[in-house]
Amino acid sequence: MKDVHNRCWNGKLWFVRDVCGMICALFTYILITFAQYVILTVIIIPEPNVAYKVINLIMFEFFTFLAFSAHLRTMFTDPGAVPRGTATKEAIEQLGLIDGQVLYKCTKCCSIKPERAHHCSVCQRCIRKMDHHCPWVNNCVGENNQKFFVLFTLYIAVLAIHALLMVFNYFMKCVDDEWKTCGTTYPDQKTGLMVSQPTPVNVILLICLVFEGLLFAIFTCIMFGVQMQAIWNDETGIEQLKKESSKRWNRRQRWRSIRAVFGLKGFSIYWFSPFTRTETIAYADSNYTV
């Protein structure tokens, strides 16, 4: 009876956390859509310079598409989940282990833990090469989707910086023109001359976009740097906290570690594509065997 209660409670906990993750993912889309609206309606569409308008529109929409794609791939790609219930007596006997071989088991999901796998308390399963569970993508970041998560942080950072540059350029042009081309134009009652003042709504939207852009730029740049450092050192966030990388396996060479995440054939444009995946590189000289 107690086991049934625990399973029910774990199911409710998973449901609540999953809903929270979906809300975070939806909030991300809302913020990106807001940035799209402000950039298009306030900056790009009213812009008289056709070349400036077309180039920035293409760039902004291109990186928005890549960011959305990378986010969806991170969310819906299996991060490397280990099948539950594999650590049974019969399954272990079929492995034919010999003396000296080590077998790791997870008591929480009753599974045989592969090398560098960790149990996620949110997903209620073990994840290969798990780095962390990210609520913004409602999924774990692991062996199979780390590339997509890194690209997501990269493209969001590019979008945020691009938006900030366009807003800065917009305000500079408005100041130089004394708001003649950036505000609402109307005749002055005393002089009869046409004067211009900034539209309050546009100013408020741009200020909100600046705060959003700064927040996203700082957060995603830091996250991108942390992820690249972890890949460069071949050590996930959990492994850094537990200081266990030197205990169970030898680290890859740095270039080999980067290739393992982005592409085995070496540097190419496909490293920046959220539509290509990489094959898993096996570990050599490992103290872990199954």
Coordinates of C-alpha atoms in Angstrom, one line a residue:
M1 CA 0.0 0.0 0.0
K2 CA 2.9 2.3 0.8
D3 CA 4.5 1.6 -2.6
V4 CA 1.3 2.5 -4.4
H5 CA 1.0 5.7 -2.4
N6 CA 4.6 6.6 -3.3
R7 CA 4.0 5.9 -7.0
C8 CA 0.9 8.1 -6.9
W9 CA 2.8 10.9 -5.2
N10 CA 5.7 10.7 -7.6
G11 CA 3.2 10.9 -10.5
K12 CA 1.6 14.0 -9.1
L13 CA 5.0 15.6 -8.4
W14 CA 6.1 14.9 -12.0
F15 CA 2.8 16.3 -13.4
V16 CA 3.3 19.6 -11.4
R17 CA 6.9 20.0 -12.4
D18 CA 6.0 19.2 -16.0
V19 CA 3.3 21.8 -16.0
C20 CA 5.8 24.3 -14.6
G21 CA 8.2 23.4 -17.3
M22 CA 5.6 24.0 -20.0
I23 CA 4.8 27.4 -18.5
C24 CA 8.5 28.4 -18.6
A25 CA 8.7 27.2 -22.2
L26 CA 5.6 29.2 -23.1
F27 CA 6.9 32.2 -21.3
T28 CA 10.0 32.0 -23.4
Y29 CA 8.0 32.0 -26.6
I30 CA 5.9 35.0 -25.3
L31 CA 9.0 37.1 -24.7
I32 CA 10.5 36.2 -28.1
T33 CA 7.1 37.1 -29.7
F34 CA 7.1 40.4 -27.8
A35 CA 10.5 41.3 -29.1
Q36 CA 9.4 40.4 -32.6
Y37 CA 6.4 42.7 -32.3
V38 CA 8.4 45.7 -31.1
I39 CA 11.3 45.3 -33.5
L40 CA 8.9 45.0 -36.5
T41 CA 6.3 47.6 -35.7
V42 CA 8.5 50.3 -34.0
I43 CA 11.9 49.9 -35.7
I44 CA 11.9 48.0 -39.0
I45 CA 8.6 48.8 -40.7
P46 CA 8.8 52.6 -40.3
E47 CA 12.4 52.6 -41.3
P48 CA 12.9 54.7 -44.5
N49 CA 16.2 53.1 -45.4
V50 CA 15.2 50.0 -47.5
A51 CA 18.6 48.3 -47.3
Y52 CA 18.8 48.7 -43.5
K53 CA 15.3 47.5 -43.2
V54 CA 15.7 44.4 -45.4
I55 CA 19.1 43.3 -44.0
N56 CA 18.1 43.6 -40.3
L57 CA 14.7 41.9 -41.0
I58 CA 16.3 38.9 -42.7
M59 CA 19.0 38.6 -40.0
F60 CA 16.5 38.9 -37.1
E61 CA 14.0 36.5 -38.5
F62 CA 16.7 34.0 -39.5
F63 CA 18.1 33.8 -36.0
T64 CA 14.6 33.8 -34.5
F65 CA 13.9 30.7 -36.6
L66 CA 17.1 29.0 -35.5
A67 CA 16.4 29.9 -31.8
F68 CA 12.8 28.4 -32.0
S69 CA 14.1 25.3 -33.8
A70 CA 16.9 24.7 -31.3
H71 CA 14.5 25.2 -28.4
L72 CA 12.0 22.7 -29.9
R73 CA 14.8 20.2 -30.6
T74 CA 16.1 20.5 -27.1
M75 CA 12.6 20.1 -25.6
F76 CA 11.4 17.1 -27.7
T77 CA 14.7 15.2 -28.2
D78 CA 15.3 12.3 -25.8
P79 CA 18.3 13.5 -23.8
G80 CA 19.6 10.0 -23.3
A81 CA 17.1 8.4 -21.0
V82 CA 18.0 5.0 -19.6
P83 CA 15.2 2.4 -19.7
R84 CA 13.6 1.8 -16.3
G85 CA 13.5 -1.6 -14.6
T86 CA 16.6 -3.0 -16.2
A87 CA 18.4 -3.8 -13.0
T88 CA 16.7 -7.1 -12.3
K89 CA 18.4 -10.2 -11.1
E90 CA 17.7 -12.0 -14.4
A91 CA 19.0 -9.1 -16.5
I92 CA 22.2 -8.8 -14.5
E93 CA 22.9 -12.5 -14.8
Q94 CA 22.5 -12.4 -18.6
L95 CA 25.3 -9.8 -18.7
G96 CA 27.8 -12.5 -17.8
L97 CA 30.0 -10.3 -15.6
I98 CA 33.4 -11.6 -14.6
D99 CA 35.4 -10.9 -11.4
G100 CA 36.6 -7.3 -11.3
Q101 CA 33.9 -5.8 -13.4
V102 CA 31.9 -3.0 -11.9
L103 CA 28.2 -2.6 -12.3
Y104 CA 26.3 0.6 -11.2
K105 CA 22.6 0.5 -10.4
C106 CA 20.1 3.2 -9.7
T107 CA 17.8 2.2 -6.9
K108 CA 15.4 5.1 -7.7
C109 CA 14.4 3.9 -11.2
C110 CA 15.7 0.3 -10.9
S111 CA 18.0 0.6 -13.9
I112 CA 21.5 -0.3 -14.8
K113 CA 23.4 3.0 -15.0
P114 CA 25.6 3.5 -18.0
E115 CA 28.8 5.5 -17.7
R116 CA 28.3 9.1 -16.7
A117 CA 24.6 8.7 -16.2
H118 CA 22.7 10.4 -13.4
H119 CA 19.2 10.2 -12.0
C120 CA 17.0 13.3 -12.6
S121 CA 14.5 13.9 -9.8
V122 CA 12.3 15.9 -12.2
C123 CA 12.1 13.4 -15.0
Q124 CA 12.3 10.4 -12.6
R125 CA 14.8 8.6 -14.8
C126 CA 18.5 8.3 -15.4
I127 CA 20.0 10.4 -18.1
R128 CA 23.2 9.7 -20.0
K129 CA 25.8 12.4 -19.5
M130 CA 23.3 14.6 -17.7
D131 CA 24.3 18.2 -17.3
H132 CA 21.2 19.6 -15.6
H133 CA 17.4 19.8 -15.9
C134 CA 16.4 23.0 -17.6
P135 CA 12.8 24.3 -16.9
W136 CA 13.0 26.7 -19.8
V137 CA 13.1 23.7 -22.2
N138 CA 11.1 21.4 -20.0
N139 CA 13.7 18.7 -20.4
C140 CA 17.1 17.4 -19.2
V141 CA 20.2 18.5 -21.0
G142 CA 22.1 15.3 -21.7
E143 CA 24.1 13.4 -24.2
N144 CA 21.6 13.5 -27.1
N145 CA 20.4 17.2 -26.9
Q146 CA 23.3 19.2 -25.4
K147 CA 24.2 20.5 -28.9
F148 CA 20.6 21.8 -29.4
F149 CA 20.7 23.5 -25.9
V150 CA 24.0 25.2 -26.6
L151 CA 22.7 26.4 -30.0
F152 CA 19.5 27.7 -28.3
T153 CA 21.6 29.8 -25.8
L154 CA 23.8 31.0 -28.7
Y155 CA 21.0 32.2 -30.9
I156 CA 19.0 33.8 -28.1
A157 CA 22.1 35.7 -27.2
V158 CA 22.6 36.8 -30.8
L159 CA 18.9 37.9 -31.0
A160 CA 19.2 39.9 -27.8
I161 CA 22.4 41.6 -28.8
H162 CA 21.0 42.4 -32.3
A163 CA 17.8 43.8 -30.8
L164 CA 19.8 46.0 -28.4
L165 CA 21.9 47.3 -31.2
M166 CA 18.8 48.2 -33.3
V167 CA 17.2 49.9 -30.3
F168 CA 20.4 51.9 -29.6
N169 CA 20.7 52.9 -33.3
Y170 CA 17.0 53.9 -33.3
F171 CA 17.4 56.2 -30.3
M172 CA 20.6 57.7 -31.7
K173 CA 18.8 58.5 -35.0
C174 CA 15.9 60.0 -33.1
V175 CA 18.1 62.2 -31.0
D176 CA 20.0 63.4 -34.1
D177 CA 16.8 64.2 -35.9
E178 CA 15.3 65.8 -32.8
W179 CA 12.5 63.2 -32.9
K180 CA 11.3 64.6 -36.3
T181 CA 11.2 61.1 -37.8
C182 CA 10.6 59.0 -34.7
G183 CA 7.6 60.6 -33.0
T184 CA 4.1 61.9 -33.6
T185 CA 4.2 65.0 -35.8
Y186 CA 1.6 67.8 -35.2
P187 CA 1.4 71.6 -35.7
D188 CA 2.4 73.8 -32.8
Q189 CA -0.5 76.0 -31.7
K190 CA 1.7 79.1 -31.1
T191 CA 4.1 79.1 -34.1
G192 CA 2.1 76.9 -36.5
L193 CA 5.3 74.9 -37.3
M194 CA 5.3 71.1 -37.4
V195 CA 6.9 69.7 -34.3
S196 CA 7.5 66.1 -33.3
Q197 CA 7.4 64.2 -30.0
P198 CA 8.1 60.6 -29.2
T199 CA 5.1 58.4 -29.0
P200 CA 4.8 57.3 -25.3
V201 CA 3.7 53.8 -26.2
N202 CA 6.7 53.3 -28.5
V203 CA 9.1 54.6 -25.9
I204 CA 7.6 52.2 -23.2
L205 CA 7.8 49.3 -25.6
L206 CA 11.4 50.0 -26.4
I207 CA 12.4 50.4 -22.8
C208 CA 10.7 47.1 -22.0
L209 CA 12.6 45.5 -24.9
V210 CA 15.9 46.9 -23.6
F211 CA 15.4 45.3 -20.2
E212 CA 14.4 42.1 -21.9
G213 CA 17.3 42.2 -24.2
L214 CA 19.8 42.9 -21.4
L215 CA 18.4 40.1 -19.3
F216 CA 18.4 37.5 -22.1
A217 CA 21.8 38.6 -23.3
I218 CA 23.5 38.3 -19.9
F219 CA 21.8 35.1 -19.0
T220 CA 22.3 33.3 -22.3
C221 CA 25.9 34.5 -22.7
I222 CA 26.7 33.2 -19.3
M223 CA 24.9 29.9 -19.9
F224 CA 26.6 29.5 -23.3
G225 CA 30.0 30.1 -21.7
V226 CA 29.3 27.6 -18.9
Q227 CA 28.2 25.0 -21.4
M228 CA 31.2 25.5 -23.7
Q229 CA 33.6 25.3 -20.7
A230 CA 32.0 22.0 -19.6
I231 CA 32.3 20.6 -23.2
W232 CA 35.9 21.8 -23.5
N233 CA 36.8 20.2 -20.2
D234 CA 34.6 17.1 -20.9
E235 CA 32.9 17.5 -17.5
T236 CA 29.2 18.1 -17.0
G237 CA 27.7 20.4 -14.3
I238 CA 26.8 17.5 -12.1
E239 CA 30.2 15.9 -12.5
Q240 CA 31.8 19.2 -11.4
L241 CA 29.6 19.4 -8.3
K242 CA 30.3 15.8 -7.4
K243 CA 34.0 15.9 -8.5
E244 CA 33.7 12.4 -9.9
S245 CA 35.2 12.7 -13.4
S246 CA 38.6 11.4 -12.4
K247 CA 37.1 8.5 -10.5
R248 CA 35.2 6.5 -13.2
W249 CA 36.6 7.5 -16.6
N250 CA 39.4 9.3 -18.3
R251 CA 38.5 12.6 -19.9
R252 CA 38.5 13.0 -23.7
Q253 CA 40.9 15.3 -25.4
R254 CA 39.4 18.8 -25.7
W255 CA 38.9 18.8 -29.5
R256 CA 37.5 15.3 -29.3
S257 CA 35.1 16.4 -26.6
I258 CA 33.8 19.3 -28.8
R259 CA 33.4 17.0 -31.8
A260 CA 31.5 14.5 -29.7
V261 CA 28.8 17.2 -29.1
F262 CA 28.8 19.1 -32.4
G263 CA 30.1 16.8 -35.1
L264 CA 32.5 13.9 -35.5
K265 CA 33.8 14.9 -38.9
G266 CA 35.4 18.2 -37.7
F267 CA 34.3 21.8 -37.9
S268 CA 31.6 22.5 -40.4
I269 CA 28.5 24.6 -40.9
Y270 CA 26.4 21.7 -39.6
W271 CA 27.8 22.4 -36.1
F272 CA 25.5 25.4 -36.1
S273 CA 22.4 23.6 -37.4
P274 CA 19.7 22.5 -35.0
F275 CA 18.6 19.9 -37.5
T276 CA 21.6 17.6 -37.4
R277 CA 22.7 15.2 -34.7
T278 CA 26.0 13.6 -33.8
E279 CA 26.9 10.0 -33.1
T280 CA 28.1 9.0 -29.7
I281 CA 31.8 8.5 -29.2
A282 CA 32.6 5.6 -26.9
Y283 CA 34.8 6.1 -23.9
A284 CA 38.2 4.5 -23.8
D285 CA 40.2 3.3 -20.8
S286 CA 37.2 3.5 -18.5
N287 CA 37.0 2.0 -15.0
Y288 CA 33.3 1.4 -15.6
T289 CA 32.1 -1.8 -17.3
V290 CA 28.7 -3.4 -17.7

